[in-house]
Coordinates of C-alpha atoms in Angstrom, one line a residue:
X1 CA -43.0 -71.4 -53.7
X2 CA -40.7 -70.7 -50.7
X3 CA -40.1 -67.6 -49.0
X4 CA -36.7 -66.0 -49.3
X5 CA -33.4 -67.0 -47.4
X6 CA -30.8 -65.6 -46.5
X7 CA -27.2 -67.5 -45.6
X8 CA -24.4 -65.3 -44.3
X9 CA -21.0 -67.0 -44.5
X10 CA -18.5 -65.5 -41.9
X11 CA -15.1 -67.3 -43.0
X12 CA -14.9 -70.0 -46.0
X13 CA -16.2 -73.1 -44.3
X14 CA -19.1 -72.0 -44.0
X15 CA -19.6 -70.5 -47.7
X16 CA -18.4 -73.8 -49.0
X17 CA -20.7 -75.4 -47.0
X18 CA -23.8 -72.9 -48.2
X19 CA -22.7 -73.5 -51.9
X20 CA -23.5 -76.9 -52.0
X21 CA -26.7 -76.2 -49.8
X22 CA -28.3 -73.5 -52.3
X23 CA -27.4 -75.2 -55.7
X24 CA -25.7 -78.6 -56.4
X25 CA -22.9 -80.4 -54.7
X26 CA -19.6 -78.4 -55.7
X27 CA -16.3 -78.4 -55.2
X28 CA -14.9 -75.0 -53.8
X29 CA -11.5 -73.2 -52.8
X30 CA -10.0 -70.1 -52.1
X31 CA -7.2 -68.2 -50.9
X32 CA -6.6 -65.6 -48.7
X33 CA -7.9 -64.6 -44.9
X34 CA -11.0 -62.6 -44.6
X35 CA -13.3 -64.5 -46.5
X36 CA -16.9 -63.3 -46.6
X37 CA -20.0 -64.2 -48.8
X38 CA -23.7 -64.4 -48.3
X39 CA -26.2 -66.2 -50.5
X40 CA -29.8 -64.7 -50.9
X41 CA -32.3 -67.1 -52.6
X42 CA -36.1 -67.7 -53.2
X43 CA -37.9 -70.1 -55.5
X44 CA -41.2 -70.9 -57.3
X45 CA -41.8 -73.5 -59.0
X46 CA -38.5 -75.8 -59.3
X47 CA -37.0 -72.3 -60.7
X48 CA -34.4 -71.2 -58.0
X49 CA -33.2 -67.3 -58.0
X50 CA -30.0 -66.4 -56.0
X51 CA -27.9 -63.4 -55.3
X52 CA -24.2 -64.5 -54.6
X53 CA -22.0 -61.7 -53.3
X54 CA -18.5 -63.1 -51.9
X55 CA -15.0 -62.8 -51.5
X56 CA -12.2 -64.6 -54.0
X57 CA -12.7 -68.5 -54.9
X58 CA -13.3 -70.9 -57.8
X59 CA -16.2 -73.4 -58.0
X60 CA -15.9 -76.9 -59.8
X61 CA -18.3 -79.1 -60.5
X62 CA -16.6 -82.1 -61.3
X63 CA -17.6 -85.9 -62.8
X64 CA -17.2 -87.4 -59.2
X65 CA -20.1 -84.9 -58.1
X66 CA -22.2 -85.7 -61.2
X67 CA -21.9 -89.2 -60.6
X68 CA -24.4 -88.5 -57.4
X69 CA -27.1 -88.5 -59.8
X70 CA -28.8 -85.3 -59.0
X71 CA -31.6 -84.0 -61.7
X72 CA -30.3 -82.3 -64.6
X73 CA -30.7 -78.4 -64.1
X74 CA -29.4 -75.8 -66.1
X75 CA -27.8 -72.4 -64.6
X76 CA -27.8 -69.1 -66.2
X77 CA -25.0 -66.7 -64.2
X78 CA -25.7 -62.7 -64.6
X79 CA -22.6 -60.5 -63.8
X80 CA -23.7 -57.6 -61.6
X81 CA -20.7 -56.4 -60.2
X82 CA -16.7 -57.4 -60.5
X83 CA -15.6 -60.4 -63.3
X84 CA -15.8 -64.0 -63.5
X85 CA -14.3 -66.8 -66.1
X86 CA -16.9 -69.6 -66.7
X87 CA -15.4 -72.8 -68.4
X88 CA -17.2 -75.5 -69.8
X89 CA -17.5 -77.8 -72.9
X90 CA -14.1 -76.8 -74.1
X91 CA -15.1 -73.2 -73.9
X92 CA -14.3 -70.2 -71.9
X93 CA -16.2 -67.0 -71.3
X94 CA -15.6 -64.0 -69.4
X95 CA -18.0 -62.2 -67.7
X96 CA -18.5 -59.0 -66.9
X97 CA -21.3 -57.1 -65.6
X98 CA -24.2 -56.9 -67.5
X99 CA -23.1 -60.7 -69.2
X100 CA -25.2 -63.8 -68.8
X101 CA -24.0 -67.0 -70.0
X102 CA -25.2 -70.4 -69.7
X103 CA -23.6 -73.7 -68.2
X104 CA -25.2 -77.7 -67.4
X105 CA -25.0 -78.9 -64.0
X106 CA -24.7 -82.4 -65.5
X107 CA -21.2 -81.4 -67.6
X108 CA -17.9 -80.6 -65.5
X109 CA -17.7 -76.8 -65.1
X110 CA -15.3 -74.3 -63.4
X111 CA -16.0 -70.6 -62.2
X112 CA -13.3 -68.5 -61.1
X113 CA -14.0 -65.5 -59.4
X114 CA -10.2 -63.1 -59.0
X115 CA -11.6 -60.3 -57.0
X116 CA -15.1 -59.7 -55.1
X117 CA -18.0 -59.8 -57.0
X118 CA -22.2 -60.1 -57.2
X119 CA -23.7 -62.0 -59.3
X120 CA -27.5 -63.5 -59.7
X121 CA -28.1 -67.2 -60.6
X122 CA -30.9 -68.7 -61.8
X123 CA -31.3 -72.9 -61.5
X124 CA -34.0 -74.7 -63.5
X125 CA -34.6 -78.3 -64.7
X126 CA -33.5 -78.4 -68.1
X127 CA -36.9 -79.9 -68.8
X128 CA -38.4 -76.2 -68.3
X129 CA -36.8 -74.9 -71.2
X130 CA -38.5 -75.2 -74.9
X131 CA -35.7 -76.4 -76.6
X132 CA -33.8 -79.6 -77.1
X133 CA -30.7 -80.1 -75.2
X134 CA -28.3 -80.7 -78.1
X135 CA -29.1 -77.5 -79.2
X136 CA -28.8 -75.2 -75.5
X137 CA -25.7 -77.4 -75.3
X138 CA -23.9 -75.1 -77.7
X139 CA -23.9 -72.4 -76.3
X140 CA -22.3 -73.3 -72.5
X141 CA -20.2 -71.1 -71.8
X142 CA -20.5 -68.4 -73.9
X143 CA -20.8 -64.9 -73.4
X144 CA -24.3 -63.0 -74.1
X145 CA -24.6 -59.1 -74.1
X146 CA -27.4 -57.8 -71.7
X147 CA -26.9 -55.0 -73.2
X148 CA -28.0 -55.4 -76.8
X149 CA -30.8 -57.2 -78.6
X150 CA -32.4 -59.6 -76.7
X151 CA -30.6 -59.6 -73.9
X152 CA -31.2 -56.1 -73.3
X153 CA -34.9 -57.1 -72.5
X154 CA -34.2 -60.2 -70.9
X155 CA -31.3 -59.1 -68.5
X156 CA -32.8 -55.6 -66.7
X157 CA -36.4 -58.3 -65.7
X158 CA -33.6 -60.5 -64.1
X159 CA -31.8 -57.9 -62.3
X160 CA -35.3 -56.4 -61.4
X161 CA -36.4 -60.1 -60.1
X162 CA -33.3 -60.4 -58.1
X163 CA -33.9 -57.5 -56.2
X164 CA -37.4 -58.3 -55.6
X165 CA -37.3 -62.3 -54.1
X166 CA -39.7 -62.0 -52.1
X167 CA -42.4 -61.7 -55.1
X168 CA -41.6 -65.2 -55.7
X169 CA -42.7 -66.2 -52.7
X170 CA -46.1 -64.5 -53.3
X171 CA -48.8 -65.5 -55.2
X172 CA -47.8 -64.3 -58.7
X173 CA -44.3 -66.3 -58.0
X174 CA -45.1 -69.6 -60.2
X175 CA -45.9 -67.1 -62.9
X176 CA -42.8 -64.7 -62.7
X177 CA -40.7 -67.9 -62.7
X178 CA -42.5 -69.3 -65.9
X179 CA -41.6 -65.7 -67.3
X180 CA -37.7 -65.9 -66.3
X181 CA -37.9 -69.1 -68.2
X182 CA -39.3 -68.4 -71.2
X183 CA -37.5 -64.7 -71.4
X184 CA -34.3 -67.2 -70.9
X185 CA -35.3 -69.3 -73.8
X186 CA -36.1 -66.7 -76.1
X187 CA -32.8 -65.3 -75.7
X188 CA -31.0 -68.8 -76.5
X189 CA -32.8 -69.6 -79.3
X190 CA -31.6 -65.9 -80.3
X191 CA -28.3 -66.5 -80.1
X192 CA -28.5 -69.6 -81.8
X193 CA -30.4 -68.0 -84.9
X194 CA -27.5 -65.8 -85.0
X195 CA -24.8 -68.4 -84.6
X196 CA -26.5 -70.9 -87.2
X197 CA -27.6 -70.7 -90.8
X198 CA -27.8 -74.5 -90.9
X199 CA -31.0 -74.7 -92.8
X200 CA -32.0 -77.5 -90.8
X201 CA -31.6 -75.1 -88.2
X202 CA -34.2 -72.8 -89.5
X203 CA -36.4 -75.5 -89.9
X204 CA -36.4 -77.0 -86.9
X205 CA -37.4 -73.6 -85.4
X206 CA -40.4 -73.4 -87.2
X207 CA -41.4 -77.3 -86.2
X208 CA -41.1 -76.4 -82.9
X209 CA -42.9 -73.6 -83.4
X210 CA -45.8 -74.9 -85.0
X211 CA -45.9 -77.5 -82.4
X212 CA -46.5 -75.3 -80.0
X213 CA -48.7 -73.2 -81.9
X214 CA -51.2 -76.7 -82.6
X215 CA -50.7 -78.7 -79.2
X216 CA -54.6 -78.5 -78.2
X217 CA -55.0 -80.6 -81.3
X218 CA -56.0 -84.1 -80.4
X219 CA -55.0 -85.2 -83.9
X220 CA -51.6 -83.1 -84.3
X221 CA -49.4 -85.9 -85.3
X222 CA -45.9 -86.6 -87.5
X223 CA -47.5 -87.1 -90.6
X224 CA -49.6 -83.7 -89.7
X225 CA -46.8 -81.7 -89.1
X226 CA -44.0 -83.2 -91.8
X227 CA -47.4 -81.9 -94.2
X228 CA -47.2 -78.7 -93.0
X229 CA -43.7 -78.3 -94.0
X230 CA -43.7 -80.0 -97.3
X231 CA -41.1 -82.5 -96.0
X232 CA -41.6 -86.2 -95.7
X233 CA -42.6 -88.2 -92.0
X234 CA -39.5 -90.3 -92.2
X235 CA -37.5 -87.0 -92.6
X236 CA -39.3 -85.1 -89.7
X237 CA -38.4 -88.1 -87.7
X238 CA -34.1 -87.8 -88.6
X239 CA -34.7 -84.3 -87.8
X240 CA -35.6 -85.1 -84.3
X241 CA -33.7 -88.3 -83.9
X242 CA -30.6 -85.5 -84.4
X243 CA -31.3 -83.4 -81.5
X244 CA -31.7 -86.6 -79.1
X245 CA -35.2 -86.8 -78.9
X246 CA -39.1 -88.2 -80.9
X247 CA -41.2 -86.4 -82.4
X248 CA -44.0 -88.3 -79.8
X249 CA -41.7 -87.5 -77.3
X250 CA -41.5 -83.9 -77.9
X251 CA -45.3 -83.6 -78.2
X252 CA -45.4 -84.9 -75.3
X253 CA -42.9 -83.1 -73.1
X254 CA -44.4 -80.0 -74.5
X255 CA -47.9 -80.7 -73.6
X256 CA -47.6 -81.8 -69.9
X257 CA -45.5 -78.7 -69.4
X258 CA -48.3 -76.5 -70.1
X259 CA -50.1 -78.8 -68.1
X260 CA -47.9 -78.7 -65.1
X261 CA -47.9 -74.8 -65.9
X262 CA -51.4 -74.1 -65.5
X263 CA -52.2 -76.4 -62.4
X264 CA -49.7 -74.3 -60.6
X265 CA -51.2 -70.9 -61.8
X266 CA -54.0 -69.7 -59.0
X267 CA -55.8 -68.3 -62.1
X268 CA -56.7 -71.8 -63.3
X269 CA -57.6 -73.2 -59.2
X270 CA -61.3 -73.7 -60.2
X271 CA -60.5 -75.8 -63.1
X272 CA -61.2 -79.5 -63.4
X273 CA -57.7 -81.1 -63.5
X274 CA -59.2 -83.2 -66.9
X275 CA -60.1 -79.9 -68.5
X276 CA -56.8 -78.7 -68.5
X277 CA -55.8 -81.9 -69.6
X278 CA -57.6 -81.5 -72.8
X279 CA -56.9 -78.3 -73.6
X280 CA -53.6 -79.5 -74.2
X281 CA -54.4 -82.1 -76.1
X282 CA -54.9 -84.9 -73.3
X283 CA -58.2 -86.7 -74.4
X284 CA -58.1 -89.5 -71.9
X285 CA -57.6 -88.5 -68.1
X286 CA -56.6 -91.5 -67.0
X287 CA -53.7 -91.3 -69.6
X288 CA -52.8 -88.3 -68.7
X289 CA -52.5 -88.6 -65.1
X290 CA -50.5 -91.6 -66.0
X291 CA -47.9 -90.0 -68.3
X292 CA -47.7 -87.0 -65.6
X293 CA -46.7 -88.7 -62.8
X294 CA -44.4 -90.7 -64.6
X295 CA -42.6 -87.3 -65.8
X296 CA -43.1 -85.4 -62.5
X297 CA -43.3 -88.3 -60.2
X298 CA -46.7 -87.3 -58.4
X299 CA -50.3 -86.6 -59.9
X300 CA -51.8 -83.8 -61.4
X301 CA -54.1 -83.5 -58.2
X302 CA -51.5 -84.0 -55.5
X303 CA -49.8 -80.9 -57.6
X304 CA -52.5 -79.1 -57.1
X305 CA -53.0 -79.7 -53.6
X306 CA -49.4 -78.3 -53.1
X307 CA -50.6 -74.9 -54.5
X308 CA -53.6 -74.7 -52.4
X309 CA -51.6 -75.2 -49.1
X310 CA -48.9 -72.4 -50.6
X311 CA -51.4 -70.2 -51.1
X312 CA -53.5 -70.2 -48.3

């Protein structure tokens, strides 16, 4: 958790220069004399919240920049006030306020911004979000109603979060963060129910589900799970081995993020590291505290030392 900053830009240099500061390395320009933006942001959790309110300019991510190697984060843009174009994938969406759409900071993208605007951001791993990338890769760049459905739920908590920063700082900021993210991916994995009537589709979204549903279970496994669905293990496995990823491997992922989750959440500071372990399914500590450095590249304990200090 950090507390909330604020970065006033008072020509263009300096903008540019706060751009790349507050989110990724980008490339931006812009016309004109008079150039003014500022940049309020606050985090929790890996899960970055920014207000961006500025004068004219485009921003490009471009390969060169990728090729820095920075993590892989995903960035969801909410119009609040004026228009933007968002291009990325081949796709173009236009934005206007009340619109959220999605784009991946490891893809080239462009954002062009013709007159002044606001507009909130929110940054994440990809990691964070329940759902494989192959799929949240189809919808970069595409336009999504905050005012209808889903996204009429999701989008007035966003607005309402960006307003109120400082709460991430605070002790309940891990947990409004968590919220964002799964608000975010309930709304993806609306639009692509609406988009797709793939029945592979469908079923995947029940796997997933009933993974989730069973991950405490020690002995939830692909032959398990293929039974549950009346579908054979070597199909369960194609069905994974299309959207990039194992069946282990998703398991897994899904597990240590509840994991990670709950050593971060002050409600859970009294509880032996290996007991959340196993609650998620983790039967051998040692294992565990293993595989989660390896994802998160420091132990389950030294994680939870870094909430103690936030919150004190």
């Amino acid at each position: 958790m950090s507390a909330p900053t604020t970065l006033i830009a008072r020509d263009f240099t300096e903008f540019r220069a706060a751009v790349s500061q507050s989110f990724v390395p980008l490339d931006v320009s812009a016309g004109g004399d008079g150039f003014r933006g500022r940049i309020r942001s606050s985090a929790a959790d890996e899960v970055q919240v920014s207000e961006v309110t500025a004068s004219p300019h485009v921003v490009e991510r471009t390969p060169a920049l990728i090729a820095r190697g920075e993590r892989r984060y995903y960035k969801l843009s909410l119009v609040l006030a004026g228009t933007s174009l968002l291009v990325q994938d081949d796709r173009e969406a236009i934005l206007r306020p009340g619109d959220v759409a999605l784009y991946d900071t490891h893809r080239p993208y462009s954002l062009v911004f013709e007159e002044d605007f606001r507009t909130l951001v929110v940054m994440f791993p990809q990691r964070l979000i329940d759902l494989p990338a192959e799929l949240v890769g189809r919808l970069t760049a595409v336009r999504m109603s905050g005012k209808e459905g889903v996204g009429n739920v999701v989008v007035p908590f966003l607005a309402q979060l960006g307003g109120n920063l400082d709460q991430l700082a605070g002790p309940a900021g891990a947990r409004l963060a968590h919220s964002a993210i799964d608000l975010l991916a309930t709304l993806v994995a609306t639009e692509l129910d609406l988009a797709h009537t793939d029945p592979h589709h469908e079923l995947m979204r029940r796997i997933r589900a009933h993974i989730d549903a069973n991950l405490p279970s020690a002995d939830l496994s692909p032959a398990r799970i293929a039974a549950e669905h009346f579908i054979s293990t070597r199909h369960l496995h194609g069905l994974f081995q299309e959207q990039g990823t194992t069946v282990a491997g998703w398991i897994r992922t899904r597990r240590l993020e509840h994991c990670r989750r709950d050593l971060l959440d002050p409600v859970h500071a009294g509880r032996p590291v290996a007991a959340i372990a196993s609650r998620w399914g983790f039967v051998d500590a040692a294992h565990f505290s293993r595989v989660f450095k390896s994802a998160f590249g420091r132990s389950p304990s030294d994680l939870r030392r870094e909430l103690t200090v936030s919150v004190r």
